[in-house]
Amino acid sequence: TTACSRLDLTDVCFDTAALRSQGRIQAIHAVSDGLLADLERYLRESRPLLISPEHKTDAFFLNVRGHRLSTQAVRAILRRYVPRS
């Protein structure tokens, strides 16, 4: 969840289907075709609606005010949409 909230636009490479996570340890992850398509769609359709003209940010995921999505918000989204096993 922290890695998602720290994700910047430059951390996703669509050409190589790779994602760089930042934290105590920096890592490169392979991204599936399905996830890559979802991320591209988010950037094309949703993120432009969230960008705040007065607050420019490189954050990948934004809240409704156009700011970086917090770790707590990511956790809340996961609780709501990811089925528990």
mmCIF file of N, CA and C in Angstrom:
data_model
loop_
_atom_site.group_PDB
_atom_site.id
_atom_site.type_symbol
_atom_site.label_atom_id
_atom_site.label_comp_id
_atom_site.label_asym_id
_atom_site.label_seq_id
_atom_site.Cartn_x
_atom_site.Cartn_y
_atom_site.Cartn_z
ATOM 1 N N THR A 1 0.822 -1.200 0.000
ATOM 2 C CA THR A 1 0.000 0.000 0.000
ATOM 3 C C THR A 1 0.862 1.259 0.000
ATOM 4 N N THR A 2 1.946 1.249 0.776
ATOM 5 C CA THR A 2 2.834 2.398 0.786
ATOM 6 C C THR A 2 3.468 2.600 -0.582
ATOM 7 N N ALA A 3 3.840 1.497 -1.238
ATOM 8 C CA ALA A 3 4.454 1.585 -2.562
ATOM 9 C C ALA A 3 3.486 2.226 -3.558
ATOM 10 N N CYS A 4 2.207 1.911 -3.471
ATOM 11 C CA CYS A 4 1.216 2.514 -4.375
ATOM 12 C C CYS A 4 1.094 4.012 -4.134
ATOM 13 N N SER A 5 1.093 4.417 -2.883
ATOM 14 C CA SER A 5 0.942 5.834 -2.586
ATOM 15 C C SER A 5 2.194 6.627 -2.967
ATOM 16 N N ARG A 6 3.342 5.980 -3.014
ATOM 17 C CA ARG A 6 4.593 6.661 -3.384
ATOM 18 C C ARG A 6 4.878 6.633 -4.877
ATOM 19 N N LEU A 7 4.072 5.941 -5.645
ATOM 20 C CA LEU A 7 4.316 5.762 -7.065
ATOM 21 C C LEU A 7 4.230 7.087 -7.808
ATOM 22 N N ASP A 8 5.244 7.374 -8.621
ATOM 23 C CA ASP A 8 5.270 8.567 -9.460
ATOM 24 C C ASP A 8 5.081 8.167 -10.914
ATOM 25 N N LEU A 9 4.764 9.133 -11.741
ATOM 26 C CA LEU A 9 4.565 8.873 -13.163
ATOM 27 C C LEU A 9 5.802 8.246 -13.799
ATOM 28 N N THR A 10 6.972 8.646 -13.357
ATOM 29 C CA THR A 10 8.219 8.133 -13.932
ATOM 30 C C THR A 10 8.560 6.728 -13.449
ATOM 31 N N ASP A 11 7.804 6.192 -12.510
ATOM 32 C CA ASP A 11 8.077 4.862 -11.969
ATOM 33 C C ASP A 11 7.453 3.738 -12.803
ATOM 34 N N VAL A 12 6.625 4.086 -13.766
ATOM 35 C CA VAL A 12 5.999 3.082 -14.618
ATOM 36 C C VAL A 12 6.543 3.248 -16.033
ATOM 37 N N CYS A 13 7.124 2.188 -16.557
ATOM 38 C CA CYS A 13 7.652 2.195 -17.917
ATOM 39 C C CYS A 13 6.753 1.320 -18.777
ATOM 40 N N PHE A 14 5.946 1.956 -19.601
ATOM 41 C CA PHE A 14 4.989 1.221 -20.429
ATOM 42 C C PHE A 14 5.682 0.471 -21.564
ATOM 43 N N ASP A 15 6.821 0.976 -22.026
ATOM 44 C CA ASP A 15 7.550 0.309 -23.117
ATOM 45 C C ASP A 15 8.078 -1.059 -22.705
ATOM 46 N N THR A 16 8.564 -1.152 -21.470
ATOM 47 C CA THR A 16 9.165 -2.404 -21.010
ATOM 48 C C THR A 16 8.269 -3.168 -20.041
ATOM 49 N N ALA A 17 7.074 -2.634 -19.756
ATOM 50 C CA ALA A 17 6.128 -3.251 -18.821
ATOM 51 C C ALA A 17 6.777 -3.485 -17.464
ATOM 52 N N ALA A 18 7.424 -2.429 -16.958
ATOM 53 C CA ALA A 18 8.109 -2.512 -15.667
ATOM 54 C C ALA A 18 7.639 -1.390 -14.755
ATOM 55 N N LEU A 19 7.666 -1.682 -13.467
ATOM 56 C CA LEU A 19 7.269 -0.720 -12.444
ATOM 57 C C LEU A 19 8.360 -0.680 -11.385
ATOM 58 N N ARG A 20 8.781 0.512 -11.005
ATOM 59 C CA ARG A 20 9.798 0.665 -9.964
ATOM 60 C C ARG A 20 9.104 1.059 -8.669
ATOM 61 N N SER A 21 9.303 0.272 -7.632
ATOM 62 C CA SER A 21 8.748 0.609 -6.324
ATOM 63 C C SER A 21 9.843 1.229 -5.474
ATOM 64 N N GLN A 22 9.440 2.214 -4.685
ATOM 65 C CA GLN A 22 10.388 2.911 -3.832
ATOM 66 C C GLN A 22 10.005 2.703 -2.380
ATOM 67 N N GLY A 23 10.969 2.557 -1.577
ATOM 68 C CA GLY A 23 10.772 2.347 -0.150
ATOM 69 C C GLY A 23 12.128 2.150 0.466
ATOM 70 N N ARG A 24 12.193 1.341 1.503
ATOM 71 C CA ARG A 24 13.506 1.040 2.084
ATOM 72 C C ARG A 24 14.405 0.395 1.046
ATOM 73 N N ILE A 25 13.809 -0.420 0.198
ATOM 74 C CA ILE A 25 14.530 -1.077 -0.882
ATOM 75 C C ILE A 25 13.832 -0.731 -2.193
ATOM 76 N N GLN A 26 14.610 -0.313 -3.186
ATOM 77 C CA GLN A 26 14.054 -0.021 -4.488
ATOM 78 C C GLN A 26 14.030 -1.319 -5.299
ATOM 79 N N ALA A 27 12.921 -1.578 -5.979
ATOM 80 C CA ALA A 27 12.791 -2.816 -6.744
ATOM 81 C C ALA A 27 12.097 -2.541 -8.072
ATOM 82 N N ILE A 28 12.389 -3.384 -9.048
ATOM 83 C CA ILE A 28 11.740 -3.326 -10.353
ATOM 84 C C ILE A 28 10.830 -4.548 -10.461
ATOM 85 N N HIS A 29 9.584 -4.322 -10.880
ATOM 86 C CA HIS A 29 8.600 -5.393 -10.977
ATOM 87 C C HIS A 29 8.084 -5.486 -12.407
ATOM 88 N N ALA A 30 7.867 -6.699 -12.881
ATOM 89 C CA ALA A 30 7.222 -6.905 -14.170
ATOM 90 C C ALA A 30 5.734 -6.639 -14.011
ATOM 91 N N VAL A 31 5.141 -6.028 -15.011
ATOM 92 C CA VAL A 31 3.722 -5.688 -14.972
ATOM 93 C C VAL A 31 3.003 -6.513 -16.033
ATOM 94 N N SER A 32 1.917 -7.150 -15.650
ATOM 95 C CA SER A 32 1.155 -7.966 -16.606
ATOM 96 C C SER A 32 0.498 -7.067 -17.654
ATOM 97 N N ASP A 33 0.162 -7.662 -18.776
ATOM 98 C CA ASP A 33 -0.493 -6.910 -19.852
ATOM 99 C C ASP A 33 -1.811 -6.301 -19.390
ATOM 100 N N GLY A 34 -2.552 -7.051 -18.584
ATOM 101 C CA GLY A 34 -3.837 -6.553 -18.089
ATOM 102 C C GLY A 34 -3.676 -5.351 -17.176
ATOM 103 N N LEU A 35 -2.722 -5.441 -16.252
ATOM 104 C CA LEU A 35 -2.481 -4.316 -15.349
ATOM 105 C C LEU A 35 -1.954 -3.123 -16.123
ATOM 106 N N LEU A 36 -1.080 -3.354 -17.075
ATOM 107 C CA LEU A 36 -0.536 -2.277 -17.891
ATOM 108 C C LEU A 36 -1.659 -1.550 -18.637
ATOM 109 N N ALA A 37 -2.592 -2.305 -19.184
ATOM 110 C CA ALA A 37 -3.735 -1.710 -19.883
ATOM 111 C C ALA A 37 -4.595 -0.890 -18.918
ATOM 112 N N ASP A 38 -4.803 -1.404 -17.704
ATOM 113 C CA ASP A 38 -5.585 -0.661 -16.701
ATOM 114 C C ASP A 38 -4.895 0.640 -16.302
ATOM 115 N N LEU A 39 -3.576 0.592 -16.120
ATOM 116 C CA LEU A 39 -2.823 1.795 -15.751
ATOM 117 C C LEU A 39 -2.850 2.826 -16.879
ATOM 118 N N GLU A 40 -2.718 2.366 -18.114
ATOM 119 C CA GLU A 40 -2.799 3.278 -19.258
ATOM 120 C C GLU A 40 -4.178 3.929 -19.344
ATOM 121 N N ARG A 41 -5.214 3.141 -19.101
ATOM 122 C CA ARG A 41 -6.581 3.669 -19.136
ATOM 123 C C ARG A 41 -6.799 4.703 -18.032
ATOM 124 N N TYR A 42 -6.286 4.411 -16.832
ATOM 125 C CA TYR A 42 -6.385 5.369 -15.727
ATOM 126 C C TYR A 42 -5.720 6.689 -16.118
ATOM 127 N N LEU A 43 -4.513 6.612 -16.690
ATOM 128 C CA LEU A 43 -3.796 7.835 -17.080
ATOM 129 C C LEU A 43 -4.529 8.603 -18.172
ATOM 130 N N ARG A 44 -5.153 7.898 -19.068
ATOM 131 C CA ARG A 44 -5.831 8.522 -20.200
ATOM 132 C C ARG A 44 -7.205 9.091 -19.821
ATOM 133 N N GLU A 45 -7.960 8.334 -19.005
ATOM 134 C CA GLU A 45 -9.348 8.707 -18.765
ATOM 135 C C GLU A 45 -9.625 9.340 -17.399
ATOM 136 N N SER A 46 -8.986 8.832 -16.347
ATOM 137 C CA SER A 46 -9.340 9.270 -14.994
ATOM 138 C C SER A 46 -8.418 10.342 -14.427
ATOM 139 N N ARG A 47 -7.129 10.133 -14.538
ATOM 140 C CA ARG A 47 -6.183 11.068 -13.916
ATOM 141 C C ARG A 47 -6.370 12.506 -14.400
ATOM 142 N N PRO A 48 -6.616 12.724 -15.708
ATOM 143 C CA PRO A 48 -6.823 14.108 -16.150
ATOM 144 C C PRO A 48 -7.989 14.808 -15.455
ATOM 145 N N LEU A 49 -8.988 14.049 -15.032
ATOM 146 C CA LEU A 49 -10.128 14.637 -14.325
ATOM 147 C C LEU A 49 -9.785 15.016 -12.893
ATOM 148 N N LEU A 50 -8.706 14.441 -12.350
ATOM 149 C CA LEU A 50 -8.325 14.669 -10.965
ATOM 150 C C LEU A 50 -7.237 15.724 -10.794
ATOM 151 N N ILE A 51 -6.537 16.046 -11.867
ATOM 152 C CA ILE A 51 -5.422 16.987 -11.764
ATOM 153 C C ILE A 51 -5.937 18.358 -11.372
ATOM 154 N N SER A 52 -5.320 18.915 -10.356
ATOM 155 C CA SER A 52 -5.666 20.240 -9.882
ATOM 156 C C SER A 52 -4.793 21.269 -10.610
ATOM 157 N N PRO A 53 -5.400 22.277 -11.238
ATOM 158 C CA PRO A 53 -4.598 23.258 -11.976
ATOM 159 C C PRO A 53 -3.588 23.999 -11.104
ATOM 160 N N GLU A 54 -3.932 24.224 -9.845
ATOM 161 C CA GLU A 54 -3.025 24.969 -8.957
ATOM 162 C C GLU A 54 -2.026 24.067 -8.239
ATOM 163 N N HIS A 55 -2.158 22.763 -8.364
ATOM 164 C CA HIS A 55 -1.253 21.848 -7.666
ATOM 165 C C HIS A 55 -0.729 20.800 -8.635
ATOM 166 N N LYS A 56 0.413 21.070 -9.229
ATOM 167 C CA LYS A 56 1.028 20.111 -10.155
ATOM 168 C C LYS A 56 1.751 19.049 -9.343
ATOM 169 N N THR A 57 1.603 17.797 -9.737
ATOM 170 C CA THR A 57 2.239 16.704 -9.024
ATOM 171 C C THR A 57 2.652 15.605 -9.988
ATOM 172 N N ASP A 58 3.712 14.903 -9.641
ATOM 173 C CA ASP A 58 4.166 13.759 -10.414
ATOM 174 C C ASP A 58 3.593 12.459 -9.859
ATOM 175 N N ALA A 59 2.771 12.559 -8.819
ATOM 176 C CA ALA A 59 2.181 11.365 -8.215
ATOM 177 C C ALA A 59 1.334 10.636 -9.253
ATOM 178 N N PHE A 60 1.439 9.324 -9.267
ATOM 179 C CA PHE A 60 0.676 8.526 -10.226
ATOM 180 C C PHE A 60 -0.799 8.499 -9.849
ATOM 181 N N PHE A 61 -1.091 8.120 -8.614
ATOM 182 C CA PHE A 61 -2.480 8.025 -8.158
ATOM 183 C C PHE A 61 -2.856 9.274 -7.375
ATOM 184 N N LEU A 62 -3.983 9.882 -7.756
ATOM 185 C CA LEU A 62 -4.425 11.139 -7.146
ATOM 186 C C LEU A 62 -5.769 10.975 -6.449
ATOM 187 N N ASN A 63 -5.977 11.800 -5.430
ATOM 188 C CA ASN A 63 -7.286 11.836 -4.783
ATOM 189 C C ASN A 63 -8.168 12.859 -5.505
ATOM 190 N N VAL A 64 -9.366 13.066 -5.037
ATOM 191 C CA VAL A 64 -10.308 13.956 -5.718
ATOM 192 C C VAL A 64 -9.879 15.418 -5.689
ATOM 193 N N ARG A 65 -8.941 15.757 -4.821
ATOM 194 C CA ARG A 65 -8.423 17.127 -4.764
ATOM 195 C C ARG A 65 -7.177 17.314 -5.623
ATOM 196 N N GLY A 66 -6.755 16.236 -6.302
ATOM 197 C CA GLY A 66 -5.597 16.335 -7.172
ATOM 198 C C GLY A 66 -4.273 16.154 -6.468
ATOM 199 N N HIS A 67 -4.310 15.679 -5.225
ATOM 200 C CA HIS A 67 -3.084 15.434 -4.464
ATOM 201 C C HIS A 67 -2.771 13.940 -4.459
ATOM 202 N N ARG A 68 -1.559 13.622 -4.075
ATOM 203 C CA ARG A 68 -1.121 12.221 -3.983
ATOM 204 C C ARG A 68 -2.067 11.433 -3.083
ATOM 205 N N LEU A 69 -2.457 10.268 -3.536
ATOM 206 C CA LEU A 69 -3.301 9.385 -2.746
ATOM 207 C C LEU A 69 -2.506 8.895 -1.535
ATOM 208 N N SER A 70 -3.064 8.998 -0.354
ATOM 209 C CA SER A 70 -2.364 8.607 0.866
ATOM 210 C C SER A 70 -2.353 7.093 1.038
ATOM 211 N N THR A 71 -1.461 6.620 1.875
ATOM 212 C CA THR A 71 -1.389 5.191 2.190
ATOM 213 C C THR A 71 -2.712 4.727 2.803
ATOM 214 N N GLN A 72 -3.306 5.541 3.663
ATOM 215 C CA GLN A 72 -4.586 5.186 4.286
ATOM 216 C C GLN A 72 -5.687 5.058 3.242
ATOM 217 N N ALA A 73 -5.680 5.926 2.244
ATOM 218 C CA ALA A 73 -6.686 5.861 1.183
ATOM 219 C C ALA A 73 -6.506 4.602 0.342
ATOM 220 N N VAL A 74 -5.262 4.234 0.054
ATOM 221 C CA VAL A 74 -4.992 3.007 -0.703
ATOM 222 C C VAL A 74 -5.506 1.804 0.080
ATOM 223 N N ARG A 75 -5.241 1.771 1.383
ATOM 224 C CA ARG A 75 -5.733 0.660 2.219
ATOM 225 C C ARG A 75 -7.257 0.581 2.198
ATOM 226 N N ALA A 76 -7.912 1.726 2.279
ATOM 227 C CA ALA A 76 -9.376 1.752 2.270
ATOM 228 C C ALA A 76 -9.923 1.229 0.942
ATOM 229 N N ILE A 77 -9.289 1.593 -0.157
ATOM 230 C CA ILE A 77 -9.712 1.110 -1.473
ATOM 231 C C ILE A 77 -9.537 -0.397 -1.555
ATOM 232 N N LEU A 78 -8.398 -0.890 -1.091
ATOM 233 C CA LEU A 78 -8.148 -2.325 -1.127
ATOM 234 C C LEU A 78 -9.159 -3.085 -0.277
ATOM 235 N N ARG A 79 -9.464 -2.566 0.906
ATOM 236 C CA ARG A 79 -10.461 -3.222 1.770
ATOM 237 C C ARG A 79 -11.816 -3.295 1.076
ATOM 238 N N ARG A 80 -12.127 -2.256 0.319
ATOM 239 C CA ARG A 80 -13.440 -2.193 -0.311
ATOM 240 C C ARG A 80 -13.551 -3.080 -1.553
ATOM 241 N N TYR A 81 -12.479 -3.164 -2.339
ATOM 242 C CA TYR A 81 -12.595 -3.805 -3.650
ATOM 243 C C TYR A 81 -11.867 -5.142 -3.801
ATOM 244 N N VAL A 82 -10.958 -5.450 -2.925
ATOM 245 C CA VAL A 82 -10.225 -6.719 -3.054
ATOM 246 C C VAL A 82 -10.868 -7.748 -2.153
ATOM 247 N N PRO A 83 -11.318 -8.848 -2.726
ATOM 248 C CA PRO A 83 -11.955 -9.884 -1.886
ATOM 249 C C PRO A 83 -10.961 -10.481 -0.894
ATOM 250 N N ARG A 84 -11.456 -10.762 0.279
ATOM 251 C CA ARG A 84 -10.608 -11.396 1.309
ATOM 252 C C ARG A 84 -10.566 -12.887 1.062
ATOM 253 N N SER A 85 -9.402 -13.479 1.307
ATOM 254 C CA SER A 85 -9.274 -14.923 1.085
ATOM 255 C C SER A 85 -9.437 -15.705 2.362
#
